[in-house]
Short mmCIF file of C-alpha atoms in Angstrom, two decimals:
data_model
loop_
_atom_site.label_atom_id
_atom_site.label_comp_id
_atom_site.label_asym_id
_atom_site.label_seq_id
_atom_site.Cartn_x
_atom_site.Cartn_y
_atom_site.Cartn_z
CA MET A 1 187.48 142.17 227.34
CA LEU A 2 184.47 141.89 225.18
CA LEU A 3 185.01 145.42 223.94
CA ALA A 4 188.55 144.62 223.19
CA GLU A 5 187.51 141.54 221.23
CA LYS A 6 185.02 143.55 219.26
CA SER A 7 187.47 146.33 218.47
CA ASN A 8 189.80 143.64 217.22
CA VAL A 9 187.13 142.41 214.79
CA PHE A 10 186.50 145.92 213.50
CA GLU A 11 190.25 146.40 212.98
CA GLN A 12 190.40 143.16 211.03
CA LEU A 13 187.59 144.51 208.80
CA GLY A 14 189.38 147.82 208.40
CA LEU A 15 186.83 149.87 210.38
CA THR A 16 187.15 152.01 213.44
CA TRP A 17 184.44 152.16 216.15
CA GLN A 18 183.81 155.76 215.32
CA GLU A 19 183.11 154.85 211.73
CA VAL A 20 180.73 152.12 212.83
CA ILE A 21 178.85 154.48 215.08
CA PHE A 22 178.80 157.07 212.35
CA HIS A 23 177.43 154.52 209.85
CA ALA A 24 174.89 153.33 212.40
CA ILE A 25 173.71 156.85 213.03
CA SER A 26 173.62 157.48 209.25
CA LEU A 27 171.59 154.36 208.77
CA CYS A 28 169.13 155.43 211.43
CA LEU A 29 168.89 158.86 209.92
CA LEU A 30 168.34 157.27 206.51
CA ALA A 31 165.68 155.05 207.91
CA VAL A 32 163.91 158.01 209.49
CA VAL A 33 164.17 160.05 206.32
CA LEU A 34 162.94 157.16 204.25
CA TRP A 35 160.09 156.67 206.73
CA TYR A 36 158.93 160.23 206.28
CA LEU A 37 159.76 160.73 202.63
CA LEU A 38 158.92 157.35 201.18
CA TYR A 39 157.07 155.01 203.46
CA LYS A 40 154.45 157.42 204.74
CA PRO A 41 153.52 158.96 201.33
CA VAL A 42 153.46 155.57 199.72
CA LYS A 43 151.31 154.26 202.50
CA LYS A 44 149.09 157.29 202.15
CA MET A 45 148.90 156.75 198.42
CA ILE A 46 148.06 153.10 198.89
CA GLN A 47 145.41 154.03 201.41
CA GLU A 48 143.93 156.57 199.03
CA ARG A 49 143.96 154.01 196.22
CA LYS A 50 142.31 151.54 198.51
CA THR A 51 139.63 154.05 199.42
CA LYS A 52 139.10 154.91 195.75
CA ILE A 53 138.86 151.27 194.81
CA GLN A 54 136.38 150.76 197.60
CA GLU A 55 134.34 153.68 196.37
CA VAL A 56 134.42 152.36 192.82
CA PHE A 57 133.45 148.93 194.05
CA GLU A 58 130.56 150.34 196.05
CA LYS A 59 129.51 152.44 193.07
CA ASN A 60 129.62 149.37 190.84
CA GLN A 61 127.56 147.43 193.31
CA LYS A 62 125.04 150.22 193.40
CA LEU A 63 124.95 150.34 189.61
CA GLN A 64 124.62 146.57 189.50
CA GLN A 65 121.68 146.75 191.87
CA GLU A 66 120.09 149.49 189.79
CA ALA A 67 120.71 147.47 186.65
CA ASN A 68 119.09 144.41 188.21
CA SER A 69 116.15 146.50 189.31
CA SER A 70 115.82 147.98 185.82
CA LYS A 71 116.11 144.51 184.34
CA ARG A 72 113.29 143.27 186.57
CA GLU A 73 111.16 146.30 185.63
CA TYR A 74 111.92 145.70 181.97
CA GLU A 75 110.99 142.02 182.22
CA GLN A 76 107.76 142.95 183.94
CA LEU A 77 106.95 145.51 181.28
CA LEU A 78 107.84 142.96 178.59
CA MET A 79 105.51 140.41 180.17
CA GLN A 80 102.74 143.01 180.37
CA ALA A 81 103.37 143.99 176.76
CA ARG A 82 103.23 140.32 175.69
CA GLU A 83 99.96 139.85 177.57
CA GLU A 84 98.53 142.97 175.99
CA ALA A 85 99.77 141.85 172.58
CA THR A 86 98.08 138.48 173.09
CA ILE A 87 94.84 140.19 174.06
CA VAL A 88 95.07 142.55 171.07
CA ALA A 89 95.84 139.64 168.77
CA GLN A 90 92.87 137.71 170.14
CA GLU A 91 90.59 140.72 169.71
CA ALA A 92 91.92 141.30 166.20
CA THR A 93 91.38 137.64 165.35
CA ALA A 94 87.83 137.78 166.71
CA LYS A 95 87.16 140.96 164.71
CA ALA A 96 88.67 139.45 161.60
CA GLN A 97 86.54 136.34 162.03
CA GLU A 98 83.45 138.49 162.42
CA SER A 99 84.40 140.45 159.31
CA VAL A 100 84.97 137.24 157.38
CA LYS A 101 81.63 135.91 158.57
CA SER A 102 79.88 139.13 157.61
CA ILE A 103 81.57 139.19 154.20
CA LEU A 104 80.65 135.54 153.63
CA GLU A 105 77.03 136.21 154.60
CA GLU A 106 76.88 139.19 152.27
CA ALA A 107 78.52 137.20 149.49
CA GLU A 108 76.02 134.40 150.08
CA LYS A 109 73.11 136.84 149.86
CA LYS A 110 74.50 138.37 146.69
CA ALA A 111 75.07 134.92 145.23
CA GLU A 112 71.49 133.98 146.11
CA ALA A 113 70.24 137.15 144.49
CA ILE A 114 72.33 136.47 141.39
CA VAL A 115 71.09 132.89 141.30
CA GLY A 116 67.52 134.17 141.73
CA VAL A 117 67.93 136.63 138.89
CA ALA A 118 69.66 134.01 136.76
CA HIS A 119 66.85 131.56 137.54
CA LYS A 120 64.23 134.13 136.55
CA GLU A 121 66.14 134.95 133.39
CA THR A 122 66.47 131.23 132.68
CA VAL A 123 62.75 130.75 133.18
CA VAL A 124 61.98 133.73 130.94
CA GLU A 125 64.43 132.50 128.33
CA PHE A 126 63.06 128.95 128.60
CA THR A 127 59.51 130.23 128.20
CA ARG A 128 60.59 132.32 125.24
CA MET A 129 62.34 129.33 123.65
CA GLN A 130 59.35 127.14 124.42
CA ASN A 131 57.03 129.61 122.69
CA GLU A 132 59.44 129.96 119.80
CA PHE A 133 59.60 126.17 119.49
CA LYS A 134 55.82 125.94 119.64
CA GLU A 135 55.47 128.51 116.91
CA LYS A 136 58.05 126.88 114.69
CA ALA A 137 56.59 123.45 115.36
CA ALA A 138 53.13 124.82 114.55
CA ASP A 139 54.46 126.32 111.32
CA ILE A 140 56.01 123.01 110.34
CA ILE A 141 52.90 121.03 111.32
CA ILE A 142 50.61 123.35 109.39
CA ASP A 143 52.95 123.29 106.43
CA ILE A 144 52.93 119.48 106.42
CA ALA A 145 49.16 119.41 107.00
CA SER A 146 48.67 121.77 104.07
CA LYS A 147 50.70 119.55 101.80
CA ILE A 148 48.86 116.45 102.98
CA VAL A 149 45.47 118.12 102.57
CA GLU A 150 46.38 119.38 99.13
CA ARG A 151 47.39 115.87 98.10
CA GLU A 152 44.73 113.82 99.89
CA VAL A 153 41.49 115.81 99.64
CA ASN A 154 39.45 114.27 96.83
CA GLU A 155 36.21 115.37 95.23
CA LYS A 156 34.08 113.40 97.62
CA ASP A 157 35.79 114.86 100.69
CA ASN A 158 35.60 118.35 99.23
CA LYS A 159 31.91 118.01 98.54
CA LYS A 160 31.26 116.74 102.05
CA PHE A 161 33.23 119.62 103.53
CA ILE A 162 31.33 122.22 101.48
CA GLU A 163 28.00 120.71 102.50
CA GLU A 164 29.00 120.87 106.14
CA CYS A 165 29.96 124.52 105.77
CA LEU A 166 26.64 125.35 104.18
CA LYS A 167 24.84 123.54 106.96
CA GLU A 168 26.80 125.44 109.57
CA TRP A 169 26.13 128.84 107.97
CA ASP A 170 22.46 128.04 107.61
CA LYS A 171 21.98 127.78 111.34
CA MET B 1 17.57 146.42 83.01
CA VAL B 2 17.58 144.89 86.46
CA LYS B 3 21.01 144.93 88.06
CA LYS B 4 21.97 141.49 89.39
CA HIS B 5 23.82 141.13 92.65
CA LEU B 6 27.15 139.51 91.90
CA ILE B 7 28.50 136.86 94.23
CA LYS B 8 31.91 135.33 93.74
CA ILE B 9 32.46 131.71 94.75
CA VAL B 10 36.03 130.41 95.02
CA VAL B 11 36.54 126.63 95.11
CA SER B 12 39.68 124.50 95.17
CA GLN B 13 38.42 122.19 92.40
CA GLU B 14 35.50 121.96 90.02
CA ILE B 15 32.24 121.14 91.81
CA GLY B 16 29.37 119.30 90.24
CA SER B 17 26.06 120.94 89.31
CA THR B 18 24.28 119.37 92.31
CA LEU B 19 26.62 121.03 94.74
CA GLN B 20 26.49 124.27 92.78
CA LYS B 21 22.73 124.30 93.14
CA LYS B 22 23.02 123.75 96.88
CA VAL B 23 25.39 126.71 97.20
CA GLU B 24 23.25 128.94 95.06
CA ALA B 25 20.11 127.91 97.00
CA PHE B 26 21.85 128.86 100.25
CA LEU B 27 22.77 132.27 98.86
CA GLN B 28 19.37 132.87 97.37
CA LYS B 29 17.89 132.23 100.80
CA LYS B 30 20.12 134.96 102.17
CA HIS B 31 19.07 137.38 99.44
CA ALA B 32 15.36 136.73 99.16
CA GLY B 33 13.77 138.60 96.31
CA VAL B 34 17.11 139.64 94.82
CA GLU B 35 18.33 138.39 91.53
CA LEU B 36 21.76 136.91 91.93
CA ASP B 37 24.60 136.36 89.56
CA PHE B 38 27.28 133.79 90.45
CA GLU B 39 30.90 133.82 89.44
CA TYR B 40 32.93 130.66 90.08
CA GLU B 41 36.69 130.64 90.40
CA VAL B 42 38.98 127.69 90.93
CA ASP B 43 41.93 128.39 93.25
CA SER B 44 43.84 125.39 94.55
CA SER B 45 45.59 127.51 97.17
CA ILE B 46 42.48 127.36 99.38
CA LEU B 47 43.18 123.58 99.63
CA GLY B 48 39.53 122.60 99.96
CA GLY B 49 36.02 123.90 100.79
CA LEU B 50 34.83 127.24 99.42
CA LEU B 51 35.04 130.97 99.86
CA ILE B 52 31.98 133.09 99.15
CA ILE B 53 32.55 136.79 98.53
CA ASP B 54 29.20 138.50 98.87
CA GLY B 55 29.86 142.20 98.49
CA ASP B 56 31.67 143.16 101.66
CA GLN B 57 30.62 139.95 103.41
CA TYR B 58 32.75 136.83 103.41
CA TYR B 59 31.83 133.23 104.06
CA ASP B 60 35.15 131.49 104.54
CA GLY B 61 34.75 127.73 104.53
CA THR B 62 38.18 126.95 103.15
CA LEU B 63 40.52 124.32 104.53
CA LYS B 64 43.22 126.94 104.41
CA ASN B 65 41.25 129.04 106.88
CA GLN B 66 40.79 126.02 109.12
CA LEU B 67 44.51 125.41 109.16
CA ILE B 68 45.11 129.08 109.97
CA LYS B 69 42.73 128.73 112.92
CA VAL B 70 44.63 125.64 114.10
CA ARG B 71 47.88 127.54 113.70
CA LYS B 72 46.54 130.39 115.85
CA SER B 73 45.44 127.93 118.52
CA PHE B 74 49.12 126.97 119.06
CA LYS B 75 49.89 130.47 120.30
#
């Protein structure tokens, strides 16, 4: 009865049970073919892609680790270089300060020598000017004295002076 | 003729006979036994005193000479 009811339904749809079985078998065949021709390759492809992606990911991780390690090494080297640079700068500063000190000392000595020479020259020049002044002053004094003597010496003074000379020579 | 020894006496102004005699007596003492002849010259440039030129000997008692000595003492 059930079969009869079902074959009635198929007849209402315009299908025979042979056609249905045929279509069912075709569908199964199609499914199998698709399984082998499409599903499996695609799955394989996906799996391969997955594996590749995994490899790439692992490679990236490895590279990342190497990069981090390099970065740490670089930072260490940089710190060392900075320390060395600081030491070099300090040494250079100390050397420069020593040089400056030495140059200043030498300059001071030279300045002292120059001052010494200048002082000597000043003293010599002063002495020379002093002597020159003395001579000129003496010339002026004698000149004035001569004029005064010429004007002021009278007969009496002259006589007295001559008598003193004679007395002196007679000794 | 006896040759007299000439002595030149330079004075700044005319001196009297008394002073002349004193000068001549001084010179005669120096030249004992020699007859002397005196020549007087007035030269105001000597300023005062007298200068006796006795041959190659000089008696410089001039004020000018004294001033020269003072001038030298400044050096």
